[in-house]
PDB file of C-alpha atoms in Angstrom:
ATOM      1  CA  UNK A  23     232.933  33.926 141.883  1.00 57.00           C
ATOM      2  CA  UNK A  24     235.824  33.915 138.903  1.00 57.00           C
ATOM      3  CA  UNK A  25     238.984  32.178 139.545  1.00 60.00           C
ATOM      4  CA  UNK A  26     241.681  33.696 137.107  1.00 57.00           C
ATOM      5  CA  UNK A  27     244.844  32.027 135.724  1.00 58.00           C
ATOM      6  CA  UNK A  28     247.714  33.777 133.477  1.00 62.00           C
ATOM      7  CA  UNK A  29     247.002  31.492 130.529  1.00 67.00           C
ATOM      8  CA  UNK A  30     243.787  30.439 131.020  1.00 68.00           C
ATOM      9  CA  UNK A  31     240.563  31.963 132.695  1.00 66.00           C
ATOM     10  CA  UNK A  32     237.476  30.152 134.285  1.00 66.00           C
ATOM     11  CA  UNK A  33     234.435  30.384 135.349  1.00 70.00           C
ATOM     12  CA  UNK A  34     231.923  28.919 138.191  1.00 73.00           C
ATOM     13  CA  UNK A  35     228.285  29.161 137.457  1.00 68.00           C
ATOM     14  CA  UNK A  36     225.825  29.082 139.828  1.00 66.00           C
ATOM     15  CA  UNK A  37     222.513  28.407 138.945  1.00 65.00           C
ATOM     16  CA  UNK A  38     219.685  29.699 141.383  1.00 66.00           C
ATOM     17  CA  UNK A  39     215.949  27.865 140.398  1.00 75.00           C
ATOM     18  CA  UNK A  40     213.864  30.781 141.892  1.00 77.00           C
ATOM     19  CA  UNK A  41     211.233  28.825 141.243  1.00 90.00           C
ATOM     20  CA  UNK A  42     212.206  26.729 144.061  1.00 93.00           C
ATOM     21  CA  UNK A  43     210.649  29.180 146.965  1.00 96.00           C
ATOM     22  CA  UNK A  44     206.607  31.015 147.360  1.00 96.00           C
ATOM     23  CA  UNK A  45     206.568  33.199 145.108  1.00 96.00           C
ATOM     24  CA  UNK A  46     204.784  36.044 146.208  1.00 97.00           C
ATOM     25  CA  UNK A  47     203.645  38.111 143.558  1.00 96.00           C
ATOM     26  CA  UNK A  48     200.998  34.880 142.658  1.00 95.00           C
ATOM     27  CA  UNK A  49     199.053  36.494 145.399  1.00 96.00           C
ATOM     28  CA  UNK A  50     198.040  39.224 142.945  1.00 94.00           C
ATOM     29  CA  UNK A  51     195.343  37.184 141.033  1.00 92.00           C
ATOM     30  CA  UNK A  52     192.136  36.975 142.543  1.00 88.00           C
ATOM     31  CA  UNK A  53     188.815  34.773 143.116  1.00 87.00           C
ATOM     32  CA  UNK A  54     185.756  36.185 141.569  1.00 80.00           C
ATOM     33  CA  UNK A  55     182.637  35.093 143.252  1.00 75.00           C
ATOM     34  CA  UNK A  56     180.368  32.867 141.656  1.00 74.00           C
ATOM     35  CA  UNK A  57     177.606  34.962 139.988  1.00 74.00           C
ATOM     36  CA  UNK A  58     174.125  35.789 142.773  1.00 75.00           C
ATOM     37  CA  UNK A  59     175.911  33.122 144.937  1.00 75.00           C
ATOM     38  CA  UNK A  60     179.217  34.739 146.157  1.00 76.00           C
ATOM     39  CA  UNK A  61     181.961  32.614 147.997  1.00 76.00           C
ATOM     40  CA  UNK A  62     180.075  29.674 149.955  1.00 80.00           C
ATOM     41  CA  UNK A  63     182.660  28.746 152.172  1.00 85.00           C
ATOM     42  CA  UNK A  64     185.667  31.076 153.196  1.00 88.00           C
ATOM     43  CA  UNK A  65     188.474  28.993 151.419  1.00 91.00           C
ATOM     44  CA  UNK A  66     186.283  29.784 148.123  1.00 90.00           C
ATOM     45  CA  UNK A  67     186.807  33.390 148.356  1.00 91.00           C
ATOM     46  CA  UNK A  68     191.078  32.289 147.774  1.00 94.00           C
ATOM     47  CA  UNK A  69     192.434  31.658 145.079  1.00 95.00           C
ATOM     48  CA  UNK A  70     195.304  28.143 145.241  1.00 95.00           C
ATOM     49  CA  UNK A  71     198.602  30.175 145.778  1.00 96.00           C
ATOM     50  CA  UNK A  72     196.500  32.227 148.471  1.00 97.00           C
ATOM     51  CA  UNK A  73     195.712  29.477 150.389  1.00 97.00           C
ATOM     52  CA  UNK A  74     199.670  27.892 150.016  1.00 97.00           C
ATOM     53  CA  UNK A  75     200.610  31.223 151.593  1.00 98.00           C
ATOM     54  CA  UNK A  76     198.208  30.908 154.684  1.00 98.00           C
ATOM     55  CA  UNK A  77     199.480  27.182 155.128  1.00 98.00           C
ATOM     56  CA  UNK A  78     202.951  28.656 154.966  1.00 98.00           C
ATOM     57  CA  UNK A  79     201.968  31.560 157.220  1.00 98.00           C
ATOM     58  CA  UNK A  80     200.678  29.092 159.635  1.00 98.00           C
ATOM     59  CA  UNK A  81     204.243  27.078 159.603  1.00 97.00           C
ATOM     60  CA  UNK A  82     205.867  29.658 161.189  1.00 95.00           C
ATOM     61  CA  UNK A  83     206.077  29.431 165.092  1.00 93.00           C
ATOM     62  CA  UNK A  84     205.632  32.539 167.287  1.00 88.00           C
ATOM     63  CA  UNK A  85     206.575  32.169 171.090  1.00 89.00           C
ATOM     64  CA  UNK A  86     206.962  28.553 170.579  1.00 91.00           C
ATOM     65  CA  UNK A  87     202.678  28.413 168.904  1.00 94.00           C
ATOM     66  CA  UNK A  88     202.309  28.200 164.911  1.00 94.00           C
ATOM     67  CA  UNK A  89     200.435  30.980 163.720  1.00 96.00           C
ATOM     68  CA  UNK A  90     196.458  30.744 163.925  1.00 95.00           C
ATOM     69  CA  UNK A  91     194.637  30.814 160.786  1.00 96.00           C
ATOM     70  CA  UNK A  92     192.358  33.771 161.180  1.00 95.00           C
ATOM     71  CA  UNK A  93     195.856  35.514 161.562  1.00 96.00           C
ATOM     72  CA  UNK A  94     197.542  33.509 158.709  1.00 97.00           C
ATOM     73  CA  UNK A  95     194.196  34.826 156.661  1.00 96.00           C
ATOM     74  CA  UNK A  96     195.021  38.391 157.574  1.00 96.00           C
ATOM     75  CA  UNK A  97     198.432  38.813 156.509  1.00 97.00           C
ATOM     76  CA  UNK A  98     197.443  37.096 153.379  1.00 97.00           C
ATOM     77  CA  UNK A  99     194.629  39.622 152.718  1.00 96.00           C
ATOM     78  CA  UNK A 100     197.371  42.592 153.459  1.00 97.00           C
ATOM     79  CA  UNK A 101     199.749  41.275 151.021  1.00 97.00           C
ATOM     80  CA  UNK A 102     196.971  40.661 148.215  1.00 96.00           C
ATOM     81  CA  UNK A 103     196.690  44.094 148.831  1.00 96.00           C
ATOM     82  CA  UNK A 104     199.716  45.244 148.699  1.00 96.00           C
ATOM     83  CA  UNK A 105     200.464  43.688 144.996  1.00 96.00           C
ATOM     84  CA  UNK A 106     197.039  44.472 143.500  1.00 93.00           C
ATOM     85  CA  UNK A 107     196.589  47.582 141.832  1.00 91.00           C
ATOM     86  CA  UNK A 108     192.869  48.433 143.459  1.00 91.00           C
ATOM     87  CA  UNK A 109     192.107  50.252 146.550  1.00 91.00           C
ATOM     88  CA  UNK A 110     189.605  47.877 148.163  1.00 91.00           C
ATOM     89  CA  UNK A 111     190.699  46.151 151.234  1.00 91.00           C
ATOM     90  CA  UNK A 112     190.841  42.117 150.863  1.00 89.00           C
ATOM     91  CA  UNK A 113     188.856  40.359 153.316  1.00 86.00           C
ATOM     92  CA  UNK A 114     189.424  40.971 157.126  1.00 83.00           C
ATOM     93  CA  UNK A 115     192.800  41.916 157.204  1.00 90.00           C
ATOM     94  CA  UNK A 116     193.049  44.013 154.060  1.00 92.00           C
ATOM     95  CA  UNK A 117     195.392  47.057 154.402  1.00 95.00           C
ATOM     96  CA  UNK A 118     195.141  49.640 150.790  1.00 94.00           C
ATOM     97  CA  UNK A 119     196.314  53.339 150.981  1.00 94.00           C
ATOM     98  CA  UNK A 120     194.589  54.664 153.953  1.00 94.00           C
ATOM     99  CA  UNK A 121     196.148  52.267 156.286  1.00 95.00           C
ATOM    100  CA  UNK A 122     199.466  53.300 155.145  1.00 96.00           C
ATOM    101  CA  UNK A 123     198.712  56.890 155.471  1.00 96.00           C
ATOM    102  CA  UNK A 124     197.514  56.751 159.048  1.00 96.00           C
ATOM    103  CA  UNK A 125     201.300  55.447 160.403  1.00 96.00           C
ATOM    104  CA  UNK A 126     203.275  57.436 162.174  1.00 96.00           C
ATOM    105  CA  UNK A 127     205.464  57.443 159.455  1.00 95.00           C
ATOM    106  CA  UNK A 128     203.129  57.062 156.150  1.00 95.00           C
ATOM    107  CA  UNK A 129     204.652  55.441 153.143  1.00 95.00           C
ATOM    108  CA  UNK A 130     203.484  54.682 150.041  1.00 95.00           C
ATOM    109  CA  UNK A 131     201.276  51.001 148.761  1.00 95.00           C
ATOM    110  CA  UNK A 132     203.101  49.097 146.200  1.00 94.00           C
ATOM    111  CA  UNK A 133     199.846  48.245 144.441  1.00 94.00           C
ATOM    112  CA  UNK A 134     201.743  46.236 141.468  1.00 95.00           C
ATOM    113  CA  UNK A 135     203.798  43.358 142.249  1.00 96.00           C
ATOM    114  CA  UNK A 136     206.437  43.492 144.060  1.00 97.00           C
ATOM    115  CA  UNK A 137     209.936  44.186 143.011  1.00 96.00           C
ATOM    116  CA  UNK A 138     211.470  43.059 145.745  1.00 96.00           C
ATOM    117  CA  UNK A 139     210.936  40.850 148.626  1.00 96.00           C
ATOM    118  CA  UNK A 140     212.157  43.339 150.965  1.00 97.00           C
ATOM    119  CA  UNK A 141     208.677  44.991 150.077  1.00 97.00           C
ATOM    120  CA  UNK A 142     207.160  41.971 152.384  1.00 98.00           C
ATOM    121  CA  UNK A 143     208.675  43.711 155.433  1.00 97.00           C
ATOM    122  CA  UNK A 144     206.564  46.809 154.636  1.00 97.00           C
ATOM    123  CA  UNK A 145     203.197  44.742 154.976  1.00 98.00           C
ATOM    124  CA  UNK A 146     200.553  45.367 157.499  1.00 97.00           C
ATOM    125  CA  UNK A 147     201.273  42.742 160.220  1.00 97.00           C
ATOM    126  CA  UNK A 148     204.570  41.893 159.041  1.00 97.00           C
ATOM    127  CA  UNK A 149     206.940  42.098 161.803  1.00 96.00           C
ATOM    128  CA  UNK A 150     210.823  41.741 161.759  1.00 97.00           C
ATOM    129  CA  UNK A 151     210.709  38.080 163.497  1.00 96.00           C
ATOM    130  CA  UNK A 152     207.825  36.786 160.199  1.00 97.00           C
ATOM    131  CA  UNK A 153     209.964  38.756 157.848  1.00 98.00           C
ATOM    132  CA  UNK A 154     213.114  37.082 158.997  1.00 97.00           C
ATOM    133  CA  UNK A 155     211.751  33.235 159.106  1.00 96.00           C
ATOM    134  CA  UNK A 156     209.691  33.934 155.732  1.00 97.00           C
ATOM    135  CA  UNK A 157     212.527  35.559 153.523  1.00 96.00           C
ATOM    136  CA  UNK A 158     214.499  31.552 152.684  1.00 95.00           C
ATOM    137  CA  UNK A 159     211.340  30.401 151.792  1.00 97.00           C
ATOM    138  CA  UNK A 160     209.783  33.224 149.355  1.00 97.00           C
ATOM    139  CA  UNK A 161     210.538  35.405 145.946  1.00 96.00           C
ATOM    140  CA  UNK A 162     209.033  37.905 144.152  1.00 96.00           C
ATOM    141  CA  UNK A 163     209.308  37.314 140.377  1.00 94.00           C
ATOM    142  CA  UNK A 164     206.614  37.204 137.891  1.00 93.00           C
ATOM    143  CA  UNK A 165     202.994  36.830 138.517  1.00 93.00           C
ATOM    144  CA  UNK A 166     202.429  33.807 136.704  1.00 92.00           C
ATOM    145  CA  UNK A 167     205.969  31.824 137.707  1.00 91.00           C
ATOM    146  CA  UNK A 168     204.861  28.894 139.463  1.00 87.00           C
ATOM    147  CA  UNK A 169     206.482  27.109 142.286  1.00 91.00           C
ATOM    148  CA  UNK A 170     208.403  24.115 141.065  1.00 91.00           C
ATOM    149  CA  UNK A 171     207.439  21.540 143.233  1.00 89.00           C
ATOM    150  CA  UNK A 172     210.993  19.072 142.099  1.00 90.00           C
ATOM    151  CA  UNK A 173     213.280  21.842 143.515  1.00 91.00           C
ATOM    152  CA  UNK A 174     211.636  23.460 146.212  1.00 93.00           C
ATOM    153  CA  UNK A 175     213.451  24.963 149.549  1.00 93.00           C
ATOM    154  CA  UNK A 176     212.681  22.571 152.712  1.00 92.00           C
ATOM    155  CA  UNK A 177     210.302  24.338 154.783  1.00 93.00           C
ATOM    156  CA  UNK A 178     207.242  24.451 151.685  1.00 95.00           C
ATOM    157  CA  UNK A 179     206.309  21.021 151.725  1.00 94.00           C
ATOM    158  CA  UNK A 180     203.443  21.637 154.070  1.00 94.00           C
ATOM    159  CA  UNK A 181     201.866  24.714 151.992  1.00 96.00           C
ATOM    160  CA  UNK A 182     199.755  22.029 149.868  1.00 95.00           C
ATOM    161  CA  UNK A 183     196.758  20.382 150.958  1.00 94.00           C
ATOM    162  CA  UNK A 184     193.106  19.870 150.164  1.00 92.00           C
ATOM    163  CA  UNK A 185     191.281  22.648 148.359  1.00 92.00           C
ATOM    164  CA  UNK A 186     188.780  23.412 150.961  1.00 93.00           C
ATOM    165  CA  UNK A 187     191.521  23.560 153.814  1.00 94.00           C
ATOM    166  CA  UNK A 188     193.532  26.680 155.083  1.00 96.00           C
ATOM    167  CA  UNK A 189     195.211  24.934 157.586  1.00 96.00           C
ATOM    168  CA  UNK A 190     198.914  23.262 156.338  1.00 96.00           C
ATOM    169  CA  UNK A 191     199.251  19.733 155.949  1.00 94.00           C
ATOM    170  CA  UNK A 192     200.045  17.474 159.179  1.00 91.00           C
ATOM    171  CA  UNK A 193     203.252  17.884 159.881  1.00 84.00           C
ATOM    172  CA  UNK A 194     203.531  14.146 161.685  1.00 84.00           C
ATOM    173  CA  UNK A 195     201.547  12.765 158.619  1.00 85.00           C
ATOM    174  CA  UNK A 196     203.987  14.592 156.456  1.00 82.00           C
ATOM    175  CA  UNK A 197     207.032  12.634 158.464  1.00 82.00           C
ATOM    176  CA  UNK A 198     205.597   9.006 158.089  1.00 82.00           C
ATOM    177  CA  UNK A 199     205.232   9.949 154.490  1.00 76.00           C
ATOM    178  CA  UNK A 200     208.399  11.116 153.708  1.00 71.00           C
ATOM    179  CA  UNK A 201     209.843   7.649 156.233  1.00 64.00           C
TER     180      UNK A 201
END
């Protein structure tokens, strides 16, 4: 806000990093498959800031369980979809056009990146409750702004973990890391 005085003004800056949460629009780039060999294992077939998002999704407790990855793995294919500009469904849980179309109340695909991260609520298998515990921890800004790993929000430190995992890092080996 601006504080004014008769003589003299000034001003408070805040400065927001929004680097600092998932940004979503990262999901847009995709894995090709290795040529005549495809994807040999199913963490292949995502790219790195796909898999941080189905850690993430799996962070999230519903009734009192985290989210299982083969659910995780959906929402992440619907929201690939949603910021890509093709019309092929993404893995098991892909969602283009016709999905969309068959609601009761049909709305239109983003298919670009999204604008806003009130877009995520729109997402096939996105409900209120996921919206609300995912909106502190994600952005939509530029494709290729990265996360910055020195400022991020609390809550993202388990999206990283070895390449041929889906699953988020331990939480209990996270605590005896952190001491």
């Amino acid at each position: 806000g601006m504080t004014w005085d008769m003589n003299e003004a000034s001003i408070d800056l805040k400065i927001i990093d929004l680097n600092r949460k998932f940004n979503l629009n990262m999901l847009v780039h995709k894995m090709q498959p290795k040529a005549n060999q495809g994807f040999r294992s199913v963490a292949e077939q995502y790219t790195e800031a796909q898999k941080m998002f189905i850690r993430l999704l799996q962070t999230i407790e519903i009734e009192g369980q985290p989210m299982d990855t083969a659910s995780a793995m959906e929402i992440a294919d619907a929201v690939v979809d949603w910021v890509d500009a093709d019309s092929e469904p993404t893995g098991s849980g892909g969602a283009e056009q016709n999905y969309y179309d068959g609601l009761e109340e049909p709305y239109p695909i983003g298919n670009r990146p999204m604008i806003s991260v009130s877009e995520l609520a729109l997402v096939k298998g996105v409900t209120p409750y996921l919206y609300s515990r995912l909106l502190p921890l994600v952005t939509a800004i530029s494709p290729d702004s990265k996360l910055n790993i020195n400022t991020m929000v609390p809550g993202l430190e388990r999206i990283f973990n070895t390449k041929e995992l889906l699953e988020p890092f331990d939480a209990l080996r996270l605590e005896s890391i952190k001491g």
